């Protein structure tokens, strides 16, 4: 085999391996919590077993191809015809069966360790509802409702406080996938699935919807903020307050509030403490406290908010929020109002 | 050597010689000859291969750089739906049925299929289904707006297909096209099973039948049990959409999981429906170019039959992330892992066939070597995905896309290409150009590995499938760019193949009866075979009748158990 092929193969292999173990925000091989870590351990076991099988079988194949190639100096006689051998065939049936049994038992242990262990009393609950094309999060104990950005406390392995996600869908099937925290779980209408995560370090964990759910499946991103218990408690307290109603010294926001309440916005959006109680779109009570809009892809700035309200489909084609056809003045004041919803 | 009945054939002049072009077209349109129907299947599937490949290229251009605006999300979603549907139903199945149609009667010494008219019907209804699917591009709202082409994915998960989430007719085009192609497939499968069971020539016991018809027998039985539920599901979906039934309509209390079960009870055996013929080609071609008998014929038959059975019990590994619960997951992990045992036996038997041979590196064998290595990798990534927790991470990611393209392209398409070069001389009487064949092989091999080796990695880095764009900074950019370049290499290779087939038809060297010095019955008749195949129905005494004639001192029949 020409040397360049081998060199090329070695180069691609190192490139592939290098990127696979690189520090990227959604790397499966960079786990940051128990479910993802036990999956990672299993994956490494499976990878090494299959790699050994590959090296043996591919090596034998390569050897046979070189050793037994037809050479111009060969005689014209056909090679010896061998029709089979029971012993050999039995051996390559039994050995794979043993490997399969080993793999099966290990896999079963990880499945049971992830899906069949009792829920600890210290666990926190969040209800996750998938929508075309955004996420709704409800915290049943505190009554907090938010969208697209999930906040959870970190879980200390000594006294674990995992977050249990109870998942369903309001429309079509979606799938919750934050690779560094856990494998994915589908959200299916008329069905309740559960999974749990327990991030061990504070920070932002990214992911996205993994089940094709329609036009904007690509921009249904996931953001999980893992916070220290104190930060998390403060966040819950702040989210639990009703929306700001008075905007002294900010007439634009006051006017924007009135425009918002007079328009169809309130059919789809909730702003707690006002007449806006729609449930079709994300809860906007604390919109300004979020880093992004449109389920992740867009930074939450006044300019972006204005562009979004003007015509969501230019920023996220296929979004189900209609263009509201507001005039420039109304757009400005609504943006001023939404930017105040901390 | 004395002439034996097996080498005799009707030496008639080509029927189409000297006829008006219109008569030739009429003859093809009305033919019930299994060889002509087989060729029509192959040509129609090749057209869809080029179309489906073009769709893939458009998708790879869109994904080559982050935040690309080459196509809109709507168009992208139609592209991956049409690409998947086309490649499975209008490329894969028809091309394999076409090969089977052509080869099975010749290899078992029969003059035609058991039901020639059913055969023609099956072809025409499948061809019509393909046209119907693509009519959707102009059937709806105009060409570039991309009409009302289906956009629900080739798996068409409920409830995205219900009237609420998929208004208009795009889903109906998909449903009807798949439904009709299913009818065609079941017809052909029935025909192949009957032909194999009832029309073998004298002396050809089941235990002497070449492996290709054996595998087509298993594949056709799988078609019955796999395609029927899919066809039923299409009817149920149509009832949902037009008569207010509630099978899959979750807004009215239907079940999305029910559709998944129906779809994958079809979808997983379907993988084996496609791959068993690829094994069949390997079983015929690898021995000839190694100059050895197939190692472990009975084990190969047993492995194929058990793959057929086990493949019926693994469908829910496509649903590990749907919340089956630990018991369900564990069962399907086991079933899925077990199927690697008979599959492994096959790889080892091919290895043993090569071992001790005199391997001739002609183009068909080069593609077979590609097939062996790539199928090995495909099988190993399959074992990884059968470990449910690994699958929770990587299902619906690019890792899975890479895995099944390793099966569908790395194994099946490579095997098919090999079969093209191997049987082309039989079909046309001309040899294909070896030089062009090598160009095709290397372009396609390099393109394949650039595309699908690198595709595993974005999956590990968290890239889901079926997304039309992505942000920079996830480590996906460079990889997707390389993948795009690989796709273009593969397209170039395929165009070389098409050119080679046309060029060699007019300019190729004459092939004669038996250019590869092979051993099965199809090489005993002239190339191309006359319309009734055999002047006198042959009689066989072993699995390799032509070997016995060529080596009367050491006949196969002495060794067969």
mmCIF file of N, CA and C in Angstrom, chain B residues 102-205:
data_model
loop_
_atom_site.group_PDB
_atom_site.id
_atom_site.type_symbol
_atom_site.label_atom_id
_atom_site.label_comp_id
_atom_site.label_asym_id
_atom_site.label_seq_id
_atom_site.Cartn_x
_atom_site.Cartn_y
_atom_site.Cartn_z
ATOM 1 N N UNK B 102 -33.012 -10.046 -12.763
ATOM 2 C CA UNK B 102 -32.160 -10.463 -13.867
ATOM 3 C C UNK B 102 -31.469 -11.788 -13.544
ATOM 4 N N UNK B 103 -30.940 -11.886 -12.310
ATOM 5 C CA UNK B 103 -30.004 -12.967 -12.021
ATOM 6 C C UNK B 103 -30.652 -14.243 -11.506
ATOM 7 N N UNK B 104 -31.713 -14.114 -10.686
ATOM 8 C CA UNK B 104 -32.217 -15.310 -10.014
ATOM 9 C C UNK B 104 -32.628 -16.399 -11.001
ATOM 10 N N UNK B 105 -33.479 -16.109 -12.011
ATOM 11 C CA UNK B 105 -33.840 -17.191 -12.935
ATOM 12 C C UNK B 105 -32.628 -17.779 -13.656
ATOM 13 N N UNK B 106 -31.682 -16.916 -14.050
ATOM 14 C CA UNK B 106 -30.499 -17.430 -14.743
ATOM 15 C C UNK B 106 -29.681 -18.345 -13.841
ATOM 16 N N UNK B 107 -29.580 -17.975 -12.576
ATOM 17 C CA UNK B 107 -28.705 -18.753 -11.694
ATOM 18 C C UNK B 107 -29.338 -20.045 -11.226
ATOM 19 N N UNK B 108 -30.671 -20.146 -11.284
ATOM 20 C CA UNK B 108 -31.292 -21.412 -10.882
ATOM 21 C C UNK B 108 -31.714 -22.216 -12.102
ATOM 22 N N UNK B 109 -31.308 -21.765 -13.281
ATOM 23 C CA UNK B 109 -31.593 -22.533 -14.489
ATOM 24 C C UNK B 109 -33.044 -22.493 -14.925
ATOM 25 N N UNK B 110 -33.722 -21.364 -14.671
ATOM 26 C CA UNK B 110 -35.123 -21.242 -15.084
ATOM 27 C C UNK B 110 -35.228 -20.337 -16.313
ATOM 28 N N UNK B 111 -36.362 -20.413 -17.000
ATOM 29 C CA UNK B 111 -36.501 -19.623 -18.217
ATOM 30 C C UNK B 111 -37.090 -18.242 -17.953
ATOM 31 N N UNK B 112 -37.764 -18.083 -16.845
ATOM 32 C CA UNK B 112 -38.305 -16.763 -16.504
ATOM 33 C C UNK B 112 -38.732 -16.811 -15.048
ATOM 34 N N UNK B 113 -39.323 -15.710 -14.580
ATOM 35 C CA UNK B 113 -39.878 -15.716 -13.234
ATOM 36 C C UNK B 113 -41.159 -16.542 -13.240
ATOM 37 N N UNK B 114 -41.647 -16.874 -12.061
ATOM 38 C CA UNK B 114 -42.845 -17.702 -11.962
ATOM 39 C C UNK B 114 -44.061 -16.971 -12.523
ATOM 40 N N UNK B 115 -44.161 -15.656 -12.269
ATOM 41 C CA UNK B 115 -45.325 -14.899 -12.722
ATOM 42 C C UNK B 115 -44.860 -13.688 -13.541
ATOM 43 N N UNK B 116 -44.621 -13.895 -14.840
ATOM 44 C CA UNK B 116 -44.055 -12.800 -15.641
ATOM 45 C C UNK B 116 -44.932 -11.551 -15.678
ATOM 46 N N UNK B 117 -46.245 -11.725 -15.715
ATOM 47 C CA UNK B 117 -47.099 -10.529 -15.812
ATOM 48 C C UNK B 117 -47.146 -9.771 -14.492
ATOM 49 N N UNK B 118 -47.171 -10.512 -13.388
ATOM 50 C CA UNK B 118 -47.085 -9.857 -12.073
ATOM 51 C C UNK B 118 -45.773 -9.077 -11.968
ATOM 52 N N UNK B 119 -44.737 -9.649 -12.565
ATOM 53 C CA UNK B 119 -43.428 -9.008 -12.550
ATOM 54 C C UNK B 119 -43.504 -7.639 -13.236
ATOM 55 N N UNK B 120 -44.120 -7.610 -14.415
ATOM 56 C CA UNK B 120 -44.255 -6.340 -15.136
ATOM 57 C C UNK B 120 -45.102 -5.366 -14.327
ATOM 58 N N UNK B 121 -46.186 -5.867 -13.751
ATOM 59 C CA UNK B 121 -47.053 -5.004 -12.931
ATOM 60 C C UNK B 121 -46.273 -4.396 -11.776
ATOM 61 N N UNK B 122 -45.501 -5.225 -11.086
ATOM 62 C CA UNK B 122 -44.740 -4.728 -9.936
ATOM 63 C C UNK B 122 -43.780 -3.628 -10.357
ATOM 64 N N UNK B 123 -43.118 -3.836 -11.503
ATOM 65 C CA UNK B 123 -42.200 -2.807 -11.953
ATOM 66 C C UNK B 123 -42.938 -1.507 -12.232
ATOM 67 N N UNK B 124 -44.013 -1.585 -12.994
ATOM 68 C CA UNK B 124 -44.666 -0.344 -13.437
ATOM 69 C C UNK B 124 -45.299 0.400 -12.281
ATOM 70 N N UNK B 125 -45.798 -0.332 -11.298
ATOM 71 C CA UNK B 125 -46.405 0.390 -10.169
ATOM 72 C C UNK B 125 -45.313 1.042 -9.322
ATOM 73 N N UNK B 126 -44.146 0.409 -9.215
ATOM 74 C CA UNK B 126 -43.042 1.043 -8.482
ATOM 75 C C UNK B 126 -42.560 2.284 -9.227
ATOM 76 N N UNK B 127 -42.446 2.156 -10.547
ATOM 77 C CA UNK B 127 -41.982 3.296 -11.340
ATOM 78 C C UNK B 127 -42.974 4.453 -11.212
ATOM 79 N N UNK B 128 -44.253 4.119 -11.253
ATOM 80 C CA UNK B 128 -45.278 5.162 -11.103
ATOM 81 C C UNK B 128 -45.166 5.834 -9.740
ATOM 82 N N UNK B 129 -44.879 5.034 -8.694
ATOM 83 C CA UNK B 129 -44.749 5.602 -7.348
ATOM 84 C C UNK B 129 -43.623 6.628 -7.305
ATOM 85 N N UNK B 130 -42.504 6.329 -7.946
ATOM 86 C CA UNK B 130 -41.379 7.258 -7.973
ATOM 87 C C UNK B 130 -41.759 8.553 -8.679
ATOM 88 N N UNK B 131 -42.469 8.410 -9.815
ATOM 89 C CA UNK B 131 -42.892 9.607 -10.538
ATOM 90 C C UNK B 131 -43.838 10.437 -9.672
ATOM 91 N N UNK B 132 -44.727 9.762 -8.971
ATOM 92 C CA UNK B 132 -45.697 10.464 -8.122
ATOM 93 C C UNK B 132 -44.981 11.260 -7.037
ATOM 94 N N UNK B 133 -43.956 10.653 -6.434
ATOM 95 C CA UNK B 133 -43.220 11.354 -5.380
ATOM 96 C C UNK B 133 -42.628 12.645 -5.933
ATOM 97 N N UNK B 134 -42.020 12.567 -7.120
ATOM 98 C CA UNK B 134 -41.372 13.760 -7.660
ATOM 99 C C UNK B 134 -42.346 14.717 -8.301
ATOM 100 N N UNK B 135 -43.541 14.232 -8.645
ATOM 101 C CA UNK B 135 -44.564 15.147 -9.143
ATOM 102 C C UNK B 135 -44.906 16.173 -8.068
ATOM 103 N N UNK B 136 -44.670 15.816 -6.788
ATOM 104 C CA UNK B 136 -44.978 16.757 -5.706
ATOM 105 C C UNK B 136 -44.218 18.068 -5.872
ATOM 106 N N UNK B 137 -43.045 18.011 -6.515
ATOM 107 C CA UNK B 137 -42.269 19.241 -6.689
ATOM 108 C C UNK B 137 -42.992 20.251 -7.574
ATOM 109 N N UNK B 138 -43.778 19.733 -8.541
ATOM 110 C CA UNK B 138 -44.534 20.684 -9.368
ATOM 111 C C UNK B 138 -46.020 20.623 -9.063
ATOM 112 N N UNK B 139 -46.408 19.682 -8.223
ATOM 113 C CA UNK B 139 -47.842 19.499 -7.969
ATOM 114 C C UNK B 139 -48.415 20.564 -7.052
ATOM 115 N N UNK B 140 -47.584 21.265 -6.341
ATOM 116 C CA UNK B 140 -48.106 22.193 -5.359
ATOM 117 C C UNK B 140 -47.949 23.634 -5.773
ATOM 118 N N UNK B 141 -47.049 24.351 -5.085
ATOM 119 C CA UNK B 141 -47.032 25.789 -5.274
ATOM 120 C C UNK B 141 -45.863 26.278 -6.117
ATOM 121 N N UNK B 142 -45.540 25.586 -7.179
ATOM 122 C CA UNK B 142 -44.554 26.121 -8.109
ATOM 123 C C UNK B 142 -43.164 25.611 -7.855
ATOM 124 N N UNK B 143 -42.286 25.766 -8.856
ATOM 125 C CA UNK B 143 -41.022 25.040 -8.850
ATOM 126 C C UNK B 143 -40.047 25.463 -7.765
ATOM 127 N N UNK B 144 -39.624 26.740 -7.743
ATOM 128 C CA UNK B 144 -38.564 27.000 -6.771
ATOM 129 C C UNK B 144 -39.093 27.021 -5.347
ATOM 130 N N UNK B 145 -40.303 27.463 -5.165
ATOM 131 C CA UNK B 145 -40.875 27.352 -3.824
ATOM 132 C C UNK B 145 -40.913 25.891 -3.443
ATOM 133 N N UNK B 146 -40.423 25.065 -4.389
ATOM 134 C CA UNK B 146 -40.240 23.634 -4.178
ATOM 135 C C UNK B 146 -41.560 22.941 -3.950
ATOM 136 N N UNK B 147 -42.593 23.475 -4.575
ATOM 137 C CA UNK B 147 -43.868 22.778 -4.637
ATOM 138 C C UNK B 147 -44.351 22.333 -3.296
ATOM 139 N N UNK B 148 -44.963 21.174 -3.271
ATOM 140 C CA UNK B 148 -45.370 20.659 -1.982
ATOM 141 C C UNK B 148 -44.667 19.337 -1.761
ATOM 142 N N UNK B 149 -43.358 19.355 -1.975
ATOM 143 C CA UNK B 149 -42.589 18.145 -1.715
ATOM 144 C C UNK B 149 -42.672 17.814 -0.228
ATOM 145 N N UNK B 150 -42.696 16.529 0.112
ATOM 146 C CA UNK B 150 -42.802 16.142 1.519
ATOM 147 C C UNK B 150 -41.666 16.731 2.347
ATOM 148 N N UNK B 151 -41.943 17.091 3.602
ATOM 149 C CA UNK B 151 -40.901 17.661 4.455
ATOM 150 C C UNK B 151 -40.995 17.102 5.867
ATOM 151 N N UNK B 152 -41.512 15.884 5.991
ATOM 152 C CA UNK B 152 -41.685 15.316 7.329
ATOM 153 C C UNK B 152 -40.629 14.271 7.658
ATOM 154 N N UNK B 153 -39.606 14.164 6.804
ATOM 155 C CA UNK B 153 -38.581 13.150 7.039
ATOM 156 C C UNK B 153 -38.998 11.828 6.414
ATOM 157 N N UNK B 154 -38.032 10.986 6.063
ATOM 158 C CA UNK B 154 -38.419 9.731 5.393
ATOM 159 C C UNK B 154 -39.092 8.797 6.377
ATOM 160 N N UNK B 155 -38.930 9.078 7.696
ATOM 161 C CA UNK B 155 -39.503 8.258 8.750
ATOM 162 C C UNK B 155 -40.877 8.790 9.139
ATOM 163 N N UNK B 156 -41.171 10.044 8.732
ATOM 164 C CA UNK B 156 -42.508 10.625 8.858
ATOM 165 C C UNK B 156 -43.158 10.410 10.220
ATOM 166 N N UNK B 157 -42.451 10.743 11.283
ATOM 167 C CA UNK B 157 -42.976 10.513 12.625
ATOM 168 C C UNK B 157 -44.286 11.262 12.863
ATOM 169 N N UNK B 158 -45.240 10.541 13.473
ATOM 170 C CA UNK B 158 -46.445 11.193 13.966
ATOM 171 C C UNK B 158 -46.028 12.032 15.170
ATOM 172 N N UNK B 159 -46.714 13.115 15.475
ATOM 173 C CA UNK B 159 -47.869 13.653 14.754
ATOM 174 C C UNK B 159 -47.506 14.760 13.758
ATOM 175 N N UNK B 160 -46.226 14.847 13.389
ATOM 176 C CA UNK B 160 -45.861 15.889 12.426
ATOM 177 C C UNK B 160 -46.595 15.688 11.102
ATOM 178 N N UNK B 161 -47.067 14.464 10.847
ATOM 179 C CA UNK B 161 -47.739 14.169 9.589
ATOM 180 C C UNK B 161 -49.248 14.404 9.659
ATOM 181 N N UNK B 162 -49.772 14.767 10.835
ATOM 182 C CA UNK B 162 -51.222 14.931 10.920
ATOM 183 C C UNK B 162 -51.632 16.217 10.219
ATOM 184 N N UNK B 163 -52.915 16.329 9.924
ATOM 185 C CA UNK B 163 -53.416 17.494 9.191
ATOM 186 C C UNK B 163 -53.043 18.808 9.886
ATOM 187 N N UNK B 164 -53.030 18.791 11.226
ATOM 188 C CA UNK B 164 -52.755 20.022 11.968
ATOM 189 C C UNK B 164 -51.353 20.539 11.672
ATOM 190 N N UNK B 165 -50.369 19.641 11.704
ATOM 191 C CA UNK B 165 -48.981 20.079 11.569
ATOM 192 C C UNK B 165 -48.473 19.969 10.144
ATOM 193 N N UNK B 166 -49.185 19.243 9.296
ATOM 194 C CA UNK B 166 -48.774 19.129 7.902
ATOM 195 C C UNK B 166 -49.975 19.362 7.006
ATOM 196 N N UNK B 167 -50.433 20.626 6.925
ATOM 197 C CA UNK B 167 -51.565 20.916 6.041
ATOM 198 C C UNK B 167 -51.115 20.806 4.587
ATOM 199 N N UNK B 168 -52.059 20.846 3.661
ATOM 200 C CA UNK B 168 -51.688 20.717 2.248
ATOM 201 C C UNK B 168 -51.490 19.253 1.889
ATOM 202 N N UNK B 169 -50.820 19.030 0.750
ATOM 203 C CA UNK B 169 -50.761 17.660 0.231
ATOM 204 C C UNK B 169 -49.383 17.030 0.252
ATOM 205 N N UNK B 170 -48.380 17.735 0.831
ATOM 206 C CA UNK B 170 -47.028 17.174 0.724
ATOM 207 C C UNK B 170 -46.950 15.787 1.351
ATOM 208 N N UNK B 171 -47.543 15.629 2.522
ATOM 209 C CA UNK B 171 -47.488 14.324 3.186
ATOM 210 C C UNK B 171 -48.270 13.265 2.406
ATOM 211 N N UNK B 172 -49.321 13.699 1.709
ATOM 212 C CA UNK B 172 -50.089 12.728 0.924
ATOM 213 C C UNK B 172 -49.270 12.161 -0.231
ATOM 214 N N UNK B 173 -48.455 13.025 -0.858
ATOM 215 C CA UNK B 173 -47.569 12.515 -1.914
ATOM 216 C C UNK B 173 -46.647 11.446 -1.351
ATOM 217 N N UNK B 174 -46.109 11.724 -0.163
ATOM 218 C CA UNK B 174 -45.189 10.762 0.448
ATOM 219 C C UNK B 174 -45.913 9.453 0.753
ATOM 220 N N UNK B 175 -47.096 9.577 1.394
ATOM 221 C CA UNK B 175 -47.857 8.391 1.794
ATOM 222 C C UNK B 175 -48.195 7.516 0.586
ATOM 223 N N UNK B 176 -48.725 8.172 -0.464
ATOM 224 C CA UNK B 176 -49.154 7.399 -1.631
ATOM 225 C C UNK B 176 -47.968 6.766 -2.339
ATOM 226 N N UNK B 177 -46.875 7.523 -2.464
ATOM 227 C CA UNK B 177 -45.715 6.982 -3.171
ATOM 228 C C UNK B 177 -45.168 5.760 -2.432
ATOM 229 N N UNK B 178 -45.062 5.867 -1.112
ATOM 230 C CA UNK B 178 -44.527 4.744 -0.341
ATOM 231 C C UNK B 178 -45.496 3.555 -0.377
ATOM 232 N N UNK B 179 -46.777 3.850 -0.302
ATOM 233 C CA UNK B 179 -47.808 2.811 -0.356
ATOM 234 C C UNK B 179 -47.703 2.025 -1.674
ATOM 235 N N UNK B 180 -47.632 2.765 -2.797
ATOM 236 C CA UNK B 180 -47.583 2.091 -4.096
ATOM 237 C C UNK B 180 -46.280 1.313 -4.276
ATOM 238 N N UNK B 181 -45.181 1.900 -3.810
ATOM 239 C CA UNK B 181 -43.927 1.170 -3.960
ATOM 240 C C UNK B 181 -43.966 -0.093 -3.111
ATOM 241 N N UNK B 182 -44.686 -0.035 -1.979
ATOM 242 C CA UNK B 182 -44.840 -1.223 -1.144
ATOM 243 C C UNK B 182 -45.585 -2.331 -1.873
ATOM 244 N N UNK B 183 -46.629 -1.964 -2.620
ATOM 245 C CA UNK B 183 -47.369 -2.976 -3.380
ATOM 246 C C UNK B 183 -46.448 -3.631 -4.408
ATOM 247 N N UNK B 184 -45.668 -2.797 -5.096
ATOM 248 C CA UNK B 184 -44.729 -3.331 -6.072
ATOM 249 C C UNK B 184 -43.725 -4.271 -5.426
ATOM 250 N N UNK B 185 -43.208 -3.873 -4.248
ATOM 251 C CA UNK B 185 -42.194 -4.690 -3.584
ATOM 252 C C UNK B 185 -42.754 -6.040 -3.175
ATOM 253 N N UNK B 186 -43.982 -6.022 -2.632
ATOM 254 C CA UNK B 186 -44.564 -7.284 -2.185
ATOM 255 C C UNK B 186 -44.801 -8.197 -3.388
ATOM 256 N N UNK B 187 -45.246 -7.618 -4.506
ATOM 257 C CA UNK B 187 -45.442 -8.413 -5.722
ATOM 258 C C UNK B 187 -44.154 -9.074 -6.170
ATOM 259 N N UNK B 188 -43.086 -8.281 -6.202
ATOM 260 C CA UNK B 188 -41.808 -8.833 -6.643
ATOM 261 C C UNK B 188 -41.306 -9.889 -5.669
ATOM 262 N N UNK B 189 -41.468 -9.637 -4.374
ATOM 263 C CA UNK B 189 -40.993 -10.603 -3.384
ATOM 264 C C UNK B 189 -41.721 -11.932 -3.550
ATOM 265 N N UNK B 190 -43.029 -11.861 -3.747
ATOM 266 C CA UNK B 190 -43.836 -13.067 -3.973
ATOM 267 C C UNK B 190 -43.309 -13.843 -5.175
ATOM 268 N N UNK B 191 -43.002 -13.080 -6.222
ATOM 269 C CA UNK B 191 -42.511 -13.673 -7.449
ATOM 270 C C UNK B 191 -41.163 -14.364 -7.239
ATOM 271 N N UNK B 192 -40.276 -13.702 -6.507
ATOM 272 C CA UNK B 192 -38.939 -14.273 -6.299
ATOM 273 C C UNK B 192 -39.036 -15.550 -5.462
ATOM 274 N N UNK B 193 -39.852 -15.496 -4.391
ATOM 275 C CA UNK B 193 -39.985 -16.684 -3.540
ATOM 276 C C UNK B 193 -40.531 -17.856 -4.362
ATOM 277 N N UNK B 194 -41.597 -17.603 -5.119
ATOM 278 C CA UNK B 194 -42.197 -18.690 -5.897
ATOM 279 C C UNK B 194 -41.206 -19.222 -6.926
ATOM 280 N N UNK B 195 -40.506 -18.308 -7.584
ATOM 281 C CA UNK B 195 -39.546 -18.742 -8.596
ATOM 282 C C UNK B 195 -38.491 -19.639 -7.978
ATOM 283 N N UNK B 196 -37.955 -19.208 -6.845
ATOM 284 C CA UNK B 196 -36.871 -19.989 -6.233
ATOM 285 C C UNK B 196 -37.385 -21.336 -5.738
ATOM 286 N N UNK B 197 -38.575 -21.340 -5.150
ATOM 287 C CA UNK B 197 -39.065 -22.595 -4.587
ATOM 288 C C UNK B 197 -39.528 -23.563 -5.666
ATOM 289 N N UNK B 198 -40.049 -23.056 -6.793
ATOM 290 C CA UNK B 198 -40.715 -23.949 -7.741
ATOM 291 C C UNK B 198 -39.992 -24.136 -9.068
ATOM 292 N N UNK B 199 -39.041 -23.289 -9.403
ATOM 293 C CA UNK B 199 -38.564 -23.324 -10.778
ATOM 294 C C UNK B 199 -37.086 -23.658 -10.923
ATOM 295 N N UNK B 200 -36.484 -24.224 -9.874
ATOM 296 C CA UNK B 200 -35.082 -24.606 -10.012
ATOM 297 C C UNK B 200 -34.938 -25.735 -11.021
ATOM 298 N N UNK B 201 -33.793 -25.750 -11.709
ATOM 299 C CA UNK B 201 -33.599 -26.753 -12.747
ATOM 300 C C UNK B 201 -33.345 -28.125 -12.117
ATOM 301 N N UNK B 202 -33.261 -29.118 -12.965
ATOM 302 C CA UNK B 202 -33.098 -30.490 -12.492
ATOM 303 C C UNK B 202 -31.804 -30.626 -11.709
ATOM 304 N N UNK B 203 -31.872 -31.279 -10.567
ATOM 305 C CA UNK B 203 -30.669 -31.533 -9.788
ATOM 306 C C UNK B 203 -30.340 -30.435 -8.799
ATOM 307 N N UNK B 204 -30.988 -29.269 -8.938
ATOM 308 C CA UNK B 204 -30.638 -28.185 -8.033
ATOM 309 C C UNK B 204 -31.473 -28.266 -6.760
ATOM 310 N N UNK B 205 -31.010 -29.120 -5.839
ATOM 311 C CA UNK B 205 -31.656 -29.150 -4.532
ATOM 312 C C UNK B 205 -31.422 -27.810 -3.852
#
